[in-house]
PDB file of C-alpha atoms in Angstrom:
ATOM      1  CA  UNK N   1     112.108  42.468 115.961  1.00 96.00           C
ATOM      2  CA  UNK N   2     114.822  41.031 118.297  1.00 98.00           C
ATOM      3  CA  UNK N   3     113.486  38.584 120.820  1.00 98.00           C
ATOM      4  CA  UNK N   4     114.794  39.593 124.702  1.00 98.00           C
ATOM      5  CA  UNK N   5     115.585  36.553 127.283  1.00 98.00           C
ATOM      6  CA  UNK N   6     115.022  38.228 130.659  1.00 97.00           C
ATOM      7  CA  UNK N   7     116.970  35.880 133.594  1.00 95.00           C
ATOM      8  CA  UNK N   8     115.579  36.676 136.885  1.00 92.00           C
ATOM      9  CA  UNK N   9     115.285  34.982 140.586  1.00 89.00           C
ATOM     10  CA  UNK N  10     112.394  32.339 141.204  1.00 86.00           C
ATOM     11  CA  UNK N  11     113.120  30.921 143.944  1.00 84.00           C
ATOM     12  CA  UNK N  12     110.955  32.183 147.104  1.00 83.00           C
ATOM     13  CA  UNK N  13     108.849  34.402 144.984  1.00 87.00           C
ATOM     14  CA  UNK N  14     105.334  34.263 143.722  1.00 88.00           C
ATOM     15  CA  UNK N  15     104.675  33.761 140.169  1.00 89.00           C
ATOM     16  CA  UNK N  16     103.379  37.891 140.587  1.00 91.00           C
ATOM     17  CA  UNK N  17     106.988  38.983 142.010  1.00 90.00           C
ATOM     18  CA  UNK N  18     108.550  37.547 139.010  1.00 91.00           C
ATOM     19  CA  UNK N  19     106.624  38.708 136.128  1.00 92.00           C
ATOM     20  CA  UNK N  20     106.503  42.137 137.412  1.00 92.00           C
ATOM     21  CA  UNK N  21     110.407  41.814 137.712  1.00 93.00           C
ATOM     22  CA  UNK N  22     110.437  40.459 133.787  1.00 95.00           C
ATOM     23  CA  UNK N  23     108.457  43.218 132.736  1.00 95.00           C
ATOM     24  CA  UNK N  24     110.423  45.774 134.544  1.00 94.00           C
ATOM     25  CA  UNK N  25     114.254  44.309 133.296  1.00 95.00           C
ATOM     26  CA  UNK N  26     112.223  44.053 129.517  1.00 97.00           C
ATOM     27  CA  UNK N  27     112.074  48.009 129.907  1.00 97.00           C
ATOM     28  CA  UNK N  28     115.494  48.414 131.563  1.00 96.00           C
ATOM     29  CA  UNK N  29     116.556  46.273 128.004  1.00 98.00           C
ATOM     30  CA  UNK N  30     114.117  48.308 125.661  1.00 98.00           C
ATOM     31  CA  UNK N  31     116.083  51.778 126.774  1.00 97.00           C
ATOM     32  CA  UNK N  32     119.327  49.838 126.291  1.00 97.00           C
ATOM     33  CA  UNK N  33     118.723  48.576 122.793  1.00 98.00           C
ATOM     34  CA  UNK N  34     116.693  51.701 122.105  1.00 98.00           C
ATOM     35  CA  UNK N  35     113.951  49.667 120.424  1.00 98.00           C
ATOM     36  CA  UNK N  36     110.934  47.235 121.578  1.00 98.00           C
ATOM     37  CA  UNK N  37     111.686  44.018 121.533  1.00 98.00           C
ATOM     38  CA  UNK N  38     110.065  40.957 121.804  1.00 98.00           C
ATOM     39  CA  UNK N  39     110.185  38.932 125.634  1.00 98.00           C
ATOM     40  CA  UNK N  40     110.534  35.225 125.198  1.00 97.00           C
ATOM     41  CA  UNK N  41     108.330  33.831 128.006  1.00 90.00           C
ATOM     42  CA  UNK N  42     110.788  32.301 130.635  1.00 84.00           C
ATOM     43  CA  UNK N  43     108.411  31.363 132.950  1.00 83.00           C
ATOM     44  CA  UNK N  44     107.800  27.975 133.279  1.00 83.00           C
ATOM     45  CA  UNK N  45     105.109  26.640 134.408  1.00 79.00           C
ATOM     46  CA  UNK N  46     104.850  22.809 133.741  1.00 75.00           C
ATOM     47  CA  UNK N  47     105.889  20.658 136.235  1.00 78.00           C
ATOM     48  CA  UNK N  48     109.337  18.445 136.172  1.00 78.00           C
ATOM     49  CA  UNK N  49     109.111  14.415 135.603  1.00 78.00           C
ATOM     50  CA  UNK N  50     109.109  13.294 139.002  1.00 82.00           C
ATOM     51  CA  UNK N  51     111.986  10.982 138.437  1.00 78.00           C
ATOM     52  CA  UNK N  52     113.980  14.642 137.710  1.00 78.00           C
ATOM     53  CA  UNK N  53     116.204  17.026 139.694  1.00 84.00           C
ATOM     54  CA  UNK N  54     113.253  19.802 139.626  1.00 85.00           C
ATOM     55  CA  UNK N  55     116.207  22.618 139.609  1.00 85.00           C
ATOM     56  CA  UNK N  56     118.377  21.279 136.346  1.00 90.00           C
ATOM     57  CA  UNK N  57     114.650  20.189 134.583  1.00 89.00           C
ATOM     58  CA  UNK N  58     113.737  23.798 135.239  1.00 88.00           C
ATOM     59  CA  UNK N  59     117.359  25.085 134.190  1.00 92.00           C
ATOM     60  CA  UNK N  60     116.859  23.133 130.671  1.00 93.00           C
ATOM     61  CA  UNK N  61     113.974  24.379 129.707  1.00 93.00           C
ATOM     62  CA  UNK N  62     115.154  27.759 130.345  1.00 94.00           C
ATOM     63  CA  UNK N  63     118.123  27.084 128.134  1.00 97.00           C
ATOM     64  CA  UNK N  64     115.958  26.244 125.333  1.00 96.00           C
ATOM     65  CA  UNK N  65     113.842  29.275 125.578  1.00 96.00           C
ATOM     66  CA  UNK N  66     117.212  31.115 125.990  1.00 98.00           C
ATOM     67  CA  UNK N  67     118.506  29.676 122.460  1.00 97.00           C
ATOM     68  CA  UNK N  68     116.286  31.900 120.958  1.00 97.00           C
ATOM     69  CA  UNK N  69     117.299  35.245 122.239  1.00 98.00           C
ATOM     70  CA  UNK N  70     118.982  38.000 120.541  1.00 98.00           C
ATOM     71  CA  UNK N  71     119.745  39.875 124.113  1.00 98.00           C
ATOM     72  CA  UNK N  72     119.692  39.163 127.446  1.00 98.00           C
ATOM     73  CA  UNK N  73     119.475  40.596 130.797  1.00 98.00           C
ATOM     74  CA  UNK N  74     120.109  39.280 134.071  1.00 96.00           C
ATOM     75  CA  UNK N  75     121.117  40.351 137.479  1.00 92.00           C
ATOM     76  CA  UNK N  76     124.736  41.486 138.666  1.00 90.00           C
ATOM     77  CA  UNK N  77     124.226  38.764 141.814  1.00 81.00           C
ATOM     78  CA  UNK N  78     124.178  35.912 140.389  1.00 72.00           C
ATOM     79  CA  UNK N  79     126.118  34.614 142.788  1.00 73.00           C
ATOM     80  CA  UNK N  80     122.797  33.628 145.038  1.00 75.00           C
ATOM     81  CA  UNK N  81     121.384  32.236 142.216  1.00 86.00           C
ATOM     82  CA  UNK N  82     122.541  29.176 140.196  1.00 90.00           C
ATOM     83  CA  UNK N  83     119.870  29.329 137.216  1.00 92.00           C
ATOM     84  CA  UNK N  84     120.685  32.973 136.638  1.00 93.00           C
ATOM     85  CA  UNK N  85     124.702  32.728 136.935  1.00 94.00           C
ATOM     86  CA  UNK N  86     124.487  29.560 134.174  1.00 95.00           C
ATOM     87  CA  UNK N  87     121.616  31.331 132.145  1.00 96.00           C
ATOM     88  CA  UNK N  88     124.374  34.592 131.925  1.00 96.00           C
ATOM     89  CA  UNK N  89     127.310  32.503 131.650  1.00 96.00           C
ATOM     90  CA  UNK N  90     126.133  30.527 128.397  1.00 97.00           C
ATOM     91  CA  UNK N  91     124.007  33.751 127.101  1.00 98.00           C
ATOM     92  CA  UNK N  92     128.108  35.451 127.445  1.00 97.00           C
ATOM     93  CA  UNK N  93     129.821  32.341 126.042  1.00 98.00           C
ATOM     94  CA  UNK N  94     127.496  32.074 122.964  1.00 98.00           C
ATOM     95  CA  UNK N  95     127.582  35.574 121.906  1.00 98.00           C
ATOM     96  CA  UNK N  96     124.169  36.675 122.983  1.00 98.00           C
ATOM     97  CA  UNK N  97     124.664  40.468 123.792  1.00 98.00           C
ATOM     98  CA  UNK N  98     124.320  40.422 127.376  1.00 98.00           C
ATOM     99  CA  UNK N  99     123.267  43.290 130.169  1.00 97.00           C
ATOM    100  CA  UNK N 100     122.885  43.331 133.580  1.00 96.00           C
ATOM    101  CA  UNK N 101     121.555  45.175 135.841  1.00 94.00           C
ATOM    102  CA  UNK N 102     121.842  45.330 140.188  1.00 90.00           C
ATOM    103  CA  UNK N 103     118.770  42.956 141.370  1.00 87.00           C
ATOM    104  CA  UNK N 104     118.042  45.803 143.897  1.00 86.00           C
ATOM    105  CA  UNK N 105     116.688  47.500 140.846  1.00 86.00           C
ATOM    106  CA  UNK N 106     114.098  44.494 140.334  1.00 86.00           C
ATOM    107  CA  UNK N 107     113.295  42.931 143.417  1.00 84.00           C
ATOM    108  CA  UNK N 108     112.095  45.704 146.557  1.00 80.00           C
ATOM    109  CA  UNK N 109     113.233  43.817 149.064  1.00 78.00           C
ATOM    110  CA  UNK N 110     116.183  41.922 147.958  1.00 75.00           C
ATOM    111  CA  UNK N 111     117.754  41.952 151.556  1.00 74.00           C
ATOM    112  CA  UNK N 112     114.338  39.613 152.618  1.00 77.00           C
ATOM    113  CA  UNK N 113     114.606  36.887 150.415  1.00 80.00           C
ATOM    114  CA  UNK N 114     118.018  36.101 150.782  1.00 77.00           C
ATOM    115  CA  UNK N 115     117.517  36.423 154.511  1.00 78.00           C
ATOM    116  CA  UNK N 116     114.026  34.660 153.911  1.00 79.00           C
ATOM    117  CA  UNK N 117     116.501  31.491 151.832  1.00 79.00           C
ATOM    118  CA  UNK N 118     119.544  31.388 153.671  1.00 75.00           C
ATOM    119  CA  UNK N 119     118.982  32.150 157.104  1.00 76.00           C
ATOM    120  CA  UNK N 120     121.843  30.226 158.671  1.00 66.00           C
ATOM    121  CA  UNK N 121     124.265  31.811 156.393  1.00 58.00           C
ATOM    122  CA  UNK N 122     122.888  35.425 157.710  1.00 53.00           C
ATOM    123  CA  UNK N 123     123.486  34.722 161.228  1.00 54.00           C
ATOM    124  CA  UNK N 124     127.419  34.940 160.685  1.00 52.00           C
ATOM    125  CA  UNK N 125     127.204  38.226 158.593  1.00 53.00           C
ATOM    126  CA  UNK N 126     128.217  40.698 160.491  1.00 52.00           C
ATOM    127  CA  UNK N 127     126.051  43.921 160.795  1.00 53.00           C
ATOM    128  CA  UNK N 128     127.786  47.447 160.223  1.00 46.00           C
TER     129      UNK N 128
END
């Protein structure tokens, strides 16, 4: 069975927002590969060294769970999201096949939480 890395937002959402994202992209990626496939558990839930940069410790351990994966899927925003544009990149550049999907598609309120993370940057977007 091929394992499935699923790279989703953490950031500013509750360990029940995320896993009912991963579940969701695993069955997005089960109709693309037309077969169940196995999720590698990317959440992480042991704590960084405190002499670490908690983002890049988290981003590591990721990347070993992701060296495992026969396919991934991530978001089409990565943009917003530094763990999710290097998880993609390096999932690309080492020949994992690679899908992604629009994050509106996984998250309800996506408008929110980037409001909710970056308000300053919000206050200069214009509104149409």
């Amino acid at each position: 069975m091929k394992k499935l890395f699923v790279s989703v937002p953490m950031k500013g959402r509750t360990e029940e927002e995320i896993k009912a994202s991963i579940q969701k992209m695993k069955k997005i990626a089960e109709i693309y590969e037309d077969e169940e496939l196995e999720l590698i558990d990317s959440y992480i839930e042991d704590n960084p060294p405190k002499d670490s940069k908690e983002a890049v410790w988290y981003l590591s351990e990721s990347l070993k769970k992701l060296a495992q994966a026969d396919v991934f899927i991530g978001i089409d925003e990565v943009y917003d999201w530094n763990g999710c544009y290097i998880e993609r990149d390096t999932a690309q550049r080492y020949g994992i096949k690679t899908y992604t999907i629009p994050v509106r598609h996984v998250i309800d309120d996506y408008n929110a939480l980037v409001q909710k993370l970056y308000p300053a940057c919000n206050d200069a977007m214009p509104t149409f």
